[in-house]
Each structure stands twice: as structure tokens, then as C-alpha cells.
Short mmCIF file of C-alpha atoms in Angstrom, two decimals:
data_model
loop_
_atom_site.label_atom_id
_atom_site.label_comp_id
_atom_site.label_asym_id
_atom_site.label_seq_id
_atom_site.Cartn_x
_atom_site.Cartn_y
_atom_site.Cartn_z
CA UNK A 347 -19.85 -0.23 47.90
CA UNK A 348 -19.53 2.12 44.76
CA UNK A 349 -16.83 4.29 46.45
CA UNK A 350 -15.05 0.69 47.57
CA UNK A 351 -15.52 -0.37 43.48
CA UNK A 352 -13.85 2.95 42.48
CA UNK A 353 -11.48 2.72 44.90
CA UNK A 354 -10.37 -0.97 43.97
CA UNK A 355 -10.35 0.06 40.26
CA UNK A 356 -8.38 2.98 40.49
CA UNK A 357 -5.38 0.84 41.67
CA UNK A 358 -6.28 -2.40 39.29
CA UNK A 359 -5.94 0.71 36.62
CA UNK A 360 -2.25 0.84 37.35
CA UNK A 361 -1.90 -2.23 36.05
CA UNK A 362 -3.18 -1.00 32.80
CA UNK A 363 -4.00 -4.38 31.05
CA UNK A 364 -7.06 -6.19 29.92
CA UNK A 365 -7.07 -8.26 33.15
CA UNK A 366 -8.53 -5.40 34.77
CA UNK A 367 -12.06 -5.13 33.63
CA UNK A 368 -12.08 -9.11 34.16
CA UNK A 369 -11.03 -8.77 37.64
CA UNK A 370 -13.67 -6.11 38.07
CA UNK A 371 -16.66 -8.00 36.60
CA UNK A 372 -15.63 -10.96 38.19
CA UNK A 373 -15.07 -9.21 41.86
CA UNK A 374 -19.08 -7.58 41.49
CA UNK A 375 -20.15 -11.35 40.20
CA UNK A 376 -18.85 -12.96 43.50
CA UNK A 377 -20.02 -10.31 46.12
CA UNK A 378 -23.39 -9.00 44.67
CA UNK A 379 -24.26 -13.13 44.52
CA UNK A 380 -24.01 -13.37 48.11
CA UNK A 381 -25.82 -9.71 48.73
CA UNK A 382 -28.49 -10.48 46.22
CA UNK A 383 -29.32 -13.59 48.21
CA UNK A 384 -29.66 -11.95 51.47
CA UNK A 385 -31.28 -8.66 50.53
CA UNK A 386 -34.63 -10.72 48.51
CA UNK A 387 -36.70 -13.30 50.20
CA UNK A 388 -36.39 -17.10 50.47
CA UNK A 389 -37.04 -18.87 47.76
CA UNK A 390 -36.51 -16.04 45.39
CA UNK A 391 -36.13 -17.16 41.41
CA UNK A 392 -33.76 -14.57 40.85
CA UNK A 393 -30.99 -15.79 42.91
CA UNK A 394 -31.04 -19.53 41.40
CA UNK A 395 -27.96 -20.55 39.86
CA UNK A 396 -29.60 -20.70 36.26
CA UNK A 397 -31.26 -17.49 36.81
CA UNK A 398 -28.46 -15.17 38.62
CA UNK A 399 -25.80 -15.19 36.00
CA UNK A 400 -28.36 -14.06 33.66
CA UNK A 401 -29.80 -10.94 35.56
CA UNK A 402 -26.46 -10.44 36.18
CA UNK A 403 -25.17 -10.45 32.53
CA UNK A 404 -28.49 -8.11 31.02
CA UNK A 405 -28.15 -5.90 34.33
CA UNK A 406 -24.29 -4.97 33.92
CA UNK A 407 -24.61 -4.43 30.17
CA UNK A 408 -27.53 -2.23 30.84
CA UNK A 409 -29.90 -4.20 28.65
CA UNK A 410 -32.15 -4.87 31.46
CA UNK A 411 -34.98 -7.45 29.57
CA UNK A 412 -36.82 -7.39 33.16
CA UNK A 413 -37.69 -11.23 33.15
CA UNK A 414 -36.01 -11.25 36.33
CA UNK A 415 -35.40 -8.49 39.00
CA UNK A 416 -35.95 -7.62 42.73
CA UNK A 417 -38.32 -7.11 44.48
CA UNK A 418 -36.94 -5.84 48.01
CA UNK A 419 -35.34 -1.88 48.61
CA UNK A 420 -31.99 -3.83 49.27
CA UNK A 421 -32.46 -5.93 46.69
CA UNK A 422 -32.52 -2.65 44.41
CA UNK A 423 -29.34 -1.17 45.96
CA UNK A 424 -27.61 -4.61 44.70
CA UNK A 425 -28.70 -4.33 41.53
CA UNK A 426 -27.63 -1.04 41.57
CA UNK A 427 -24.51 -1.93 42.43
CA UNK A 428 -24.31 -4.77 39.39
CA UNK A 429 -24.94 -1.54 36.99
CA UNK A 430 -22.15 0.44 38.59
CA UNK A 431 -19.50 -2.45 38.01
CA UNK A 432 -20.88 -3.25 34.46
CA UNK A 433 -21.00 0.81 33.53
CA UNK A 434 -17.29 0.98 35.71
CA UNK A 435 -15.98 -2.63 33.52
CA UNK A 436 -17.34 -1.91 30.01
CA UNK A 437 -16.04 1.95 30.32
CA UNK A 438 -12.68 0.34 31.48
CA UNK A 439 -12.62 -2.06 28.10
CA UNK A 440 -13.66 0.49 25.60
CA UNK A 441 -11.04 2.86 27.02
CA UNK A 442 -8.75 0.57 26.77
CA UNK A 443 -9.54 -0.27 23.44
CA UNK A 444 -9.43 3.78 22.40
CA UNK A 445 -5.99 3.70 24.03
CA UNK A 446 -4.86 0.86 21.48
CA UNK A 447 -6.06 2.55 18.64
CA UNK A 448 -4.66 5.63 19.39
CA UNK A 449 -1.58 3.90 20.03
CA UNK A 450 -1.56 1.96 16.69
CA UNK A 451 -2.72 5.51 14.99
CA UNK A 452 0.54 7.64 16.50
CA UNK A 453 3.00 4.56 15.70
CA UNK A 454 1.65 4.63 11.69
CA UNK A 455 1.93 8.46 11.58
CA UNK A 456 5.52 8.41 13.37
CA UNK A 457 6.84 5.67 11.06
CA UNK A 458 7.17 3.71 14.18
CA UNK A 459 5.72 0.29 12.55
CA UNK A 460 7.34 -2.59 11.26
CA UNK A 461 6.03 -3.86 8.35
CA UNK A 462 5.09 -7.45 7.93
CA UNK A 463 4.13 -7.56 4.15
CA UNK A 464 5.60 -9.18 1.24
CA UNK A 465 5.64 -9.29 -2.28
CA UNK A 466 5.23 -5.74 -2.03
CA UNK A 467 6.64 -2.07 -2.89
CA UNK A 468 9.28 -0.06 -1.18
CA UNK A 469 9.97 3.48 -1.82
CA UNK A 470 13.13 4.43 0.11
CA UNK A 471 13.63 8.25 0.02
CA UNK A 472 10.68 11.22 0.14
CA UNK A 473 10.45 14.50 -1.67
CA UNK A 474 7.67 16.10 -1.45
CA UNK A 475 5.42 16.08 -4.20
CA UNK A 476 7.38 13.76 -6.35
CA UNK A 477 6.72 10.87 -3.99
CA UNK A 478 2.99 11.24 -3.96
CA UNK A 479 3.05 11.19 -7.53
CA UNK A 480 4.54 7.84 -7.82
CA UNK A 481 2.52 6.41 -5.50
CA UNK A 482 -0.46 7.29 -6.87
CA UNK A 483 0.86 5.87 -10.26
CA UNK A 484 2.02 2.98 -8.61
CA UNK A 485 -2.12 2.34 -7.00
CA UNK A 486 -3.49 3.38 -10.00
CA UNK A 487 -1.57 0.18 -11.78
CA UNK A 488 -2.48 -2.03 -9.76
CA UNK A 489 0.26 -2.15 -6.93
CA UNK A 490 -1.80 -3.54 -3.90
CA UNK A 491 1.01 -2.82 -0.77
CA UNK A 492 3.04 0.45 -0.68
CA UNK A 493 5.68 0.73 2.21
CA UNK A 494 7.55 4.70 2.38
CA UNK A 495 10.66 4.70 4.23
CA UNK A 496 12.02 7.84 5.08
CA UNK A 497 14.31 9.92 6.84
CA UNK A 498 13.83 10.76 10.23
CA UNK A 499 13.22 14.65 8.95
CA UNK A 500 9.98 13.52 7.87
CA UNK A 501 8.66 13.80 11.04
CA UNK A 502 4.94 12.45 10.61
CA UNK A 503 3.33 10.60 7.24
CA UNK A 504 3.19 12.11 4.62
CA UNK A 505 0.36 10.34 3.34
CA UNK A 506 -2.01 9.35 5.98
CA UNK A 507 -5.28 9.16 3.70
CA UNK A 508 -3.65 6.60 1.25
CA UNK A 509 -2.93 2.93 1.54
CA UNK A 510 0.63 3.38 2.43
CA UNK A 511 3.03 2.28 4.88
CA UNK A 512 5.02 4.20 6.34
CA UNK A 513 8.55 3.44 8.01
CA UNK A 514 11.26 6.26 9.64
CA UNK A 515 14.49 6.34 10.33
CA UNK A 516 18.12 6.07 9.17
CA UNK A 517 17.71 4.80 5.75
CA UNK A 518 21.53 3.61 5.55
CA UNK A 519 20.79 1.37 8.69
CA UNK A 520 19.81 -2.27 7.78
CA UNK A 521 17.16 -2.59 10.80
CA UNK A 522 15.42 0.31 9.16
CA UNK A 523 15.18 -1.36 5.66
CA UNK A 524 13.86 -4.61 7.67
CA UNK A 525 11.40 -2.82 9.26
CA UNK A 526 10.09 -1.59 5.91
CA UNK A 527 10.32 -5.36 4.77
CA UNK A 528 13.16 -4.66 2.04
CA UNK A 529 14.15 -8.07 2.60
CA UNK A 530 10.56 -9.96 1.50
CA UNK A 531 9.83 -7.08 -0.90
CA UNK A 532 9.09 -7.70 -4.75
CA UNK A 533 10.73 -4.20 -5.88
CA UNK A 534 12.54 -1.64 -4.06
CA UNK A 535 13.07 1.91 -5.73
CA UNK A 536 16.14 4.32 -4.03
CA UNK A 537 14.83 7.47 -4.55
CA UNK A 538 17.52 9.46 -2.56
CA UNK A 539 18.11 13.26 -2.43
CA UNK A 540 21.65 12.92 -4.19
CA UNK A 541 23.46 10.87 -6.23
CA UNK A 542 26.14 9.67 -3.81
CA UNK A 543 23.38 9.20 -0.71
CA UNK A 544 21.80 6.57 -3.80
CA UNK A 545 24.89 4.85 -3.74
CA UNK A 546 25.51 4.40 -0.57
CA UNK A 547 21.65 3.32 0.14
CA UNK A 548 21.97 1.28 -2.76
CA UNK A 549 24.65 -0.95 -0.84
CA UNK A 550 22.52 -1.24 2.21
CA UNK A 551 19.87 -2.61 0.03
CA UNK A 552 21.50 -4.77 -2.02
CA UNK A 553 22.91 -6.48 1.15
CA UNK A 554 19.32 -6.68 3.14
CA UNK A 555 17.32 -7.61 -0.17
CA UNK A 556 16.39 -11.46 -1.10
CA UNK A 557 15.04 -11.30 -4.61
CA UNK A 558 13.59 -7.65 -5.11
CA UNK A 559 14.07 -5.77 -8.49
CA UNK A 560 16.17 -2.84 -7.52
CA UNK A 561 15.67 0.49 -8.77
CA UNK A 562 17.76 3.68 -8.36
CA UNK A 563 17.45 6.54 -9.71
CA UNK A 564 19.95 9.49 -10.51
CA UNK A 565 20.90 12.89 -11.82
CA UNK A 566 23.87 11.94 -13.69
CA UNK A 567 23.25 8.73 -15.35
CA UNK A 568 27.40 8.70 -15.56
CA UNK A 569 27.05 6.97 -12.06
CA UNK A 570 25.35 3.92 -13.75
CA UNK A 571 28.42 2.15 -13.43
CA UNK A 572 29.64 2.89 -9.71
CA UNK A 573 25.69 1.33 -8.91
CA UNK A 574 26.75 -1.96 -11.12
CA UNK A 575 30.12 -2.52 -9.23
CA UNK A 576 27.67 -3.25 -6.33
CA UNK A 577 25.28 -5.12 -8.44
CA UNK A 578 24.91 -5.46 -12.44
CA UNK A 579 21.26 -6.39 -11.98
CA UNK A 580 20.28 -2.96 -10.04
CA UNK A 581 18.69 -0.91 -12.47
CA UNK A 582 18.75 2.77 -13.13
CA UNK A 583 16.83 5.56 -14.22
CA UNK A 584 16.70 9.46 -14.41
CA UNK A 585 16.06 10.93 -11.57
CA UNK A 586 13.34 13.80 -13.23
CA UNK A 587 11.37 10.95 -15.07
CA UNK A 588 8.45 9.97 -12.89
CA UNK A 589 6.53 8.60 -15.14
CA UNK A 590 9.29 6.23 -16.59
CA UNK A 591 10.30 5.28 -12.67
CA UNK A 592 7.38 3.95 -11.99
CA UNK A 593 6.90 1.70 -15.68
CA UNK A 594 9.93 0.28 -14.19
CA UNK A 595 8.52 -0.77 -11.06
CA UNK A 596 5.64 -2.38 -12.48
CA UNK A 597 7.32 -3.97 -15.25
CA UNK A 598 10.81 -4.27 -14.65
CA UNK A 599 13.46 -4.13 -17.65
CA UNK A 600 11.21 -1.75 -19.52
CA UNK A 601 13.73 1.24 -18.37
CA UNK A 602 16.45 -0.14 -20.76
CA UNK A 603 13.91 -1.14 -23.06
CA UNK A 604 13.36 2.44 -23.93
CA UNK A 605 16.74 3.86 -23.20
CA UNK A 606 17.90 0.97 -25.71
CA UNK A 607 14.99 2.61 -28.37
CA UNK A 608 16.67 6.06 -27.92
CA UNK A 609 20.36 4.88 -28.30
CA UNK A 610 21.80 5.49 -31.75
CA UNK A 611 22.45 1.69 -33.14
CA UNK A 612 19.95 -1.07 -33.32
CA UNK A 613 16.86 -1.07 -32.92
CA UNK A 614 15.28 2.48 -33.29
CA UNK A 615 12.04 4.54 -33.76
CA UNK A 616 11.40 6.21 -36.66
CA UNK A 617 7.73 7.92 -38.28
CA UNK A 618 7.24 8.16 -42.12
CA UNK A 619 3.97 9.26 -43.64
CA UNK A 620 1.67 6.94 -45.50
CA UNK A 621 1.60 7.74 -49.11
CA UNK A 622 -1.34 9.42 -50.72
CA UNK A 623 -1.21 6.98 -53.52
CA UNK A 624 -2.12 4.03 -51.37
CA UNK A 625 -5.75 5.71 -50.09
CA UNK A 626 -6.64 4.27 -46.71
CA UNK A 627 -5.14 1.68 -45.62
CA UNK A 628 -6.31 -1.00 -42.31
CA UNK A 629 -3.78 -1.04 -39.35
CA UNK A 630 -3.75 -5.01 -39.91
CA UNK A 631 -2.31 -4.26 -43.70
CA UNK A 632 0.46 -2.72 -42.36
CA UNK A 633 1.93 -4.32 -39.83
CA UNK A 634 1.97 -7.42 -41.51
CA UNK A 635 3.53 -5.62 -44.48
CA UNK A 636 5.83 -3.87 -42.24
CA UNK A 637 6.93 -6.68 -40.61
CA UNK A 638 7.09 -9.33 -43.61
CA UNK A 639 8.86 -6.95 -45.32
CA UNK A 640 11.11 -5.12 -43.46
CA UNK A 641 11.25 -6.78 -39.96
CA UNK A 642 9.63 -3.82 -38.42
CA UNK A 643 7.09 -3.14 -35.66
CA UNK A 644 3.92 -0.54 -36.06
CA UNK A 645 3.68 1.36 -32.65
CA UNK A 646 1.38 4.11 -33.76
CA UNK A 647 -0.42 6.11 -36.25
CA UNK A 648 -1.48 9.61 -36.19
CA UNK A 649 -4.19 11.06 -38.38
CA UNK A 650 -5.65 14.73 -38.52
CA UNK A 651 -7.27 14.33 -35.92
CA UNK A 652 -6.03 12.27 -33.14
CA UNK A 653 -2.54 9.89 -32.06
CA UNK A 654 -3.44 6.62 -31.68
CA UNK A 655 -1.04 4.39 -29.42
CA UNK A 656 -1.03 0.75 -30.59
CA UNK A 657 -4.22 0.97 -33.14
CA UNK A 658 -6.63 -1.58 -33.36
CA UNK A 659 -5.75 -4.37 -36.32
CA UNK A 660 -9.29 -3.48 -37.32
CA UNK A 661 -8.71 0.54 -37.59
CA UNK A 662 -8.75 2.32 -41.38
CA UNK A 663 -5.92 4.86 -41.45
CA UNK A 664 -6.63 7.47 -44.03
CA UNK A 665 -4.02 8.53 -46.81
CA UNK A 666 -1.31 10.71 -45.37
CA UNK A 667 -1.50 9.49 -41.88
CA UNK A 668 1.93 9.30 -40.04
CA UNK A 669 2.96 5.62 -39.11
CA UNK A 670 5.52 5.27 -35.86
CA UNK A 671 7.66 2.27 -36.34
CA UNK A 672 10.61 0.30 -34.69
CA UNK A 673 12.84 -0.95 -36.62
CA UNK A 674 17.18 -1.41 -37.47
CA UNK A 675 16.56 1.00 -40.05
CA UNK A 676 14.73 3.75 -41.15
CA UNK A 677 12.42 3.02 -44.25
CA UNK A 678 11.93 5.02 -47.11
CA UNK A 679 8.74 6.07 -48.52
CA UNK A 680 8.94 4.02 -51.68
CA UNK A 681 9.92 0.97 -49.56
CA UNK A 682 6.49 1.78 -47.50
CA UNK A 683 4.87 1.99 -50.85
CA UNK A 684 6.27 -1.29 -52.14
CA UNK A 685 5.30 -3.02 -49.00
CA UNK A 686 1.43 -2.10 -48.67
CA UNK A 687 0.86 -2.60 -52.14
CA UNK A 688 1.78 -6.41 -51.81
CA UNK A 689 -1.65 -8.44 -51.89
CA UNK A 690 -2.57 -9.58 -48.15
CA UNK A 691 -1.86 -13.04 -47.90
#
């Protein structure tokens, strides 16, 4: 009977489905019923209806809580039997159940997946090194879904230990970008290996894409406007600034905030030293004098010994700290003077 249960499973295993360790158990359920019946003596409790399915269901998993068992040498070749297919039907499920992992595993490292996320993050381009980077700025802000689609050159992930996606293939093909779910995205960033391959990804994108924030970044800035003849809302930063690439993926706009800051006209930064004359002065003085007076904005404050970004309201800068300011204008030292000696209001 073992040899016949091998046999019979070694051609349901050709099938190679999950009906196959049903139609084992269910095959050993029927016949050892029958077997069990005539191999113990009449009026035996273990083959009763209410009783059977139980021994059957502790024997083939193995459990074995001995309430009920039998008693006869044929009786014991039956239930040997009822291990067999329950050691033959649970080795068939976790096997098949390997084989799906494994399966899943080799489709994730081969980019084979198609992503079914939204609201997320899509980095289109690799480079080694420079893409881990902004991923791990992009996790360390916050960003909760990652997708990395990449060439077909990148042969496996790249980043297999982090919580990333990851989606291969021609990146100026629009099945690719769905696959990476450009389409239900919340920002995209074209991180290509040239200027003109950014272009032309950047028009696959734009056509595939709902309502993501596009980024693309470049080498020459100069191409700025070729990217806005395909779409004035794409926006685009320097290629060899990470850390300003990924600010404008979490908080799109802030890109021309900055490049705005560092354009001559407008709104600029400027730094002027606090006077000695004033002695210390609180952070909460001087921006409302600063900004009363001359319509500007404290951004920081360095004293002897540290930089402080955005200081506290509540913070006492000593005389002869250096103040960082936006403003139209750059103020003069007297003007500072005149302002902080105002009385608070």
C-alpha cells in the first residue's frame, strides 16, 4: 500500500498544485476507513463515525493523543499506513509552500514583480552608491513605500535587506513604469545616467503618471527648459546634490525654494554680526525686530561655540554672535543696531 501511495503521488505531483495533497489525504481517508474496519474486531470504538475521523486526523499529523487506537497486528499496519499518507500529504504542502516562497523570493530579487502600491515613491534610474543613499534618506524621513526601477543591467536587487521594491526592465517602456506603479505614485524622481536618457524618460513618465510630483535631475541645469516643453510642473535639480534631491521628494517645491535664495534678485541670504554694544540679546528679540523692522527672516545664529539652525525663541545669543537672515536686502550693522534697541512690544 505505501509503494501504491508513492506511486499514485508521484504522478498527482505532475500536476503540481495544491489539489494534490487534498487528493492524497482524501484517497488514505476513504480506503484506510474500509481497512480499519475489517482489520479490528466487531464492535470496535475506533471505527465509529464520530471516532474514525478523529484517529484519523491526530494519526496523520503525527500527534497521536492515544485515546483511540488498534488493537489487532492489521489493525497496526492501517494505521501505519494513515502515518505514511499524513507524513507523504503534509511533506507535499510544506514543499509546496517552500516552492512559493522561493518563487516570490527570485521574482523580488529579479525585478520580476509588479507593484501594487500607491501613494508611494519611485526612483527610476540606479547608480550605485548614490541610490542607496537616497533611499536611506528617503526611510529615514519618513517615506513608508520605496519602489527602484531599473535597467535590465541591474541584474538582481540591489537592496535586498531594505524595504524596497524593486522593478527591471526597459525604463523608456510604459509597461515597465506601470509595473513600478508610476501611474498611482505620489512622487517619481528620474534619476537617469545622462542628461538626454532624463529627457526622454521624463516623457514616458509624464505620459504614464496621474498626479505624481515629478522630479529629474541633471548635469547641466541648461536642459531645464527642454524638461518644461514636456511639462512646466516637472521639477529639476542637480544631478550631484543628494541631499537637496531628496528635500524635494519629501517636500516638493523646496528645490526652487532654495535655488530662488541663491539667485541674485529678491529675496536673499545674508549674515551680519550682532553688535557688541547690544550685550546678549534673546532669539525672540530679534526676529521680531528683524522682521518689524526690516521685513526680514532669522534663519540662524552662530556663536563661539556652536551653529544653531532655527534657534529656539527662548535662546540668549551672546554679543558678537553672527545672525543668518533672509531678506530683499542686505542690512547694515547700524540698521541691526537701531532695530534691537527698540523696546519689545
Amino acid at each position: 500500500m505505501p509503494f501504491f501511495l508513492s506511486r499514485l503521488l508521484a504522478r498527482l505531483l505532475v500536476l503540481r498544485s495544491w489539489a494534490t495533497p487534498i487528493v492524497v489525504i482524501v484517497f488514505v481517508f476513504v480506503t484506510s476507513w474500509p481497512l480499519m474496519a475489517l482489520a479490528e474486531p466487531d464492535g470496535s470504538a475506533l471505527v465509529r463515525p464520530e471516532n474514525f475521523w478523529w484517529y484519523f486526523v491526530v494519526t496523520a499529523a503525527t500527534v497521536g493523543y492515544g485515546d483511540y487506537y488498534p488493537e489487532t497486528g492489521a489493525g497496526h499496519v492501517v494505521g501505519a499506513y494513515v502515518i505514511v499518507g499524513g507524513i507523504v500529504t503534509l511533506t507535499t504542502v510544506f514543499t509546496k509552500m517552500a516552492s512559493i516562497l522561493e518563487q516570490a523570493r527570485g521574482r523580488r530579487m529579479q525585478g520580476a514583480i509588479t507593484v501594487d502600491a500607491s501613494g508611494h515613491v519611485v526612483l527610476i534610474g540606479y547608480t550605485a552608491g548614490r541610490t542607496e543613499r537616497i533611499v536611506h534618506e528617503l526611510l529615514a524621513d519618513g517615506t513608508s513605500t520605496v519602489v527602484l526601477c531599473a535597467w535590465d543591467d541591474v541584474a538582481t536587487h540591489p537592496m535586498p535587506e531594505e524595504p524596497v521594491e524593486f522593478v527591471r526592465g526597459e525604463l523608456n517602456d510604459p509597461e515597465t513604469l506601470r509595473r513600478a506603479g508610476v501611474h498611482r505614485a505620489r512622487t517619481v524622481l528620474v534619476d537617469a545616467r545622462d542628461d538626454n536618457e532624463a529627457l526622454a524618460i521624463a516623457v514616458i513618465v509624464d505620459h504614464v503618471v496621474e498626479s505624481a510630483h515629478i522630479v529629474v535631475t541633471l548635469r547641466d541645469m541648461a536642459q531645464t527648459s527642454l524638461i518644461h516643453y514636456v511639462d512646466a510642473g516637472i521639477r529639476c535639480v542637480q544631478w550631484h546634490t543628494p541631499r537637496m534631491i531628496t528635500e524635494e521628494l519629501t517636500s516638493p517645491g523646496i528645490a526652487e525654494v532654495y535655488a530662488e535664495l541663491m539667485t541674485h534678485g529678491g529675496a536673499n541670504t545674508y549674515s551680519v554680526p550682532l553688535p557688541e554694544s547690544l550685550g546678549p540679546v534673546l532669539v525672540d528679540h530679534c526676529r521680531t525686530a528683524l522682521g518689524r523692522g526690516h521685513g526680514a527672516t532669522l534663519l540662524a545664529a552662530r556663536t563661539d561655540s556652536e551653529l544653531i539652525v532655527n534657534p529656539n525663541w527662548r535662546t540668549e545669543l551672546p554679543a558678537g554672535s553672527t545672525l543668518y537672515y533672509v531678506s530683499e536686502r542686505r542690512l547694515t550693522t547700524e540698521q541691526i543696531t537701531a532695530a534691537l534697541r527698540q523696546p519689545v512690544s
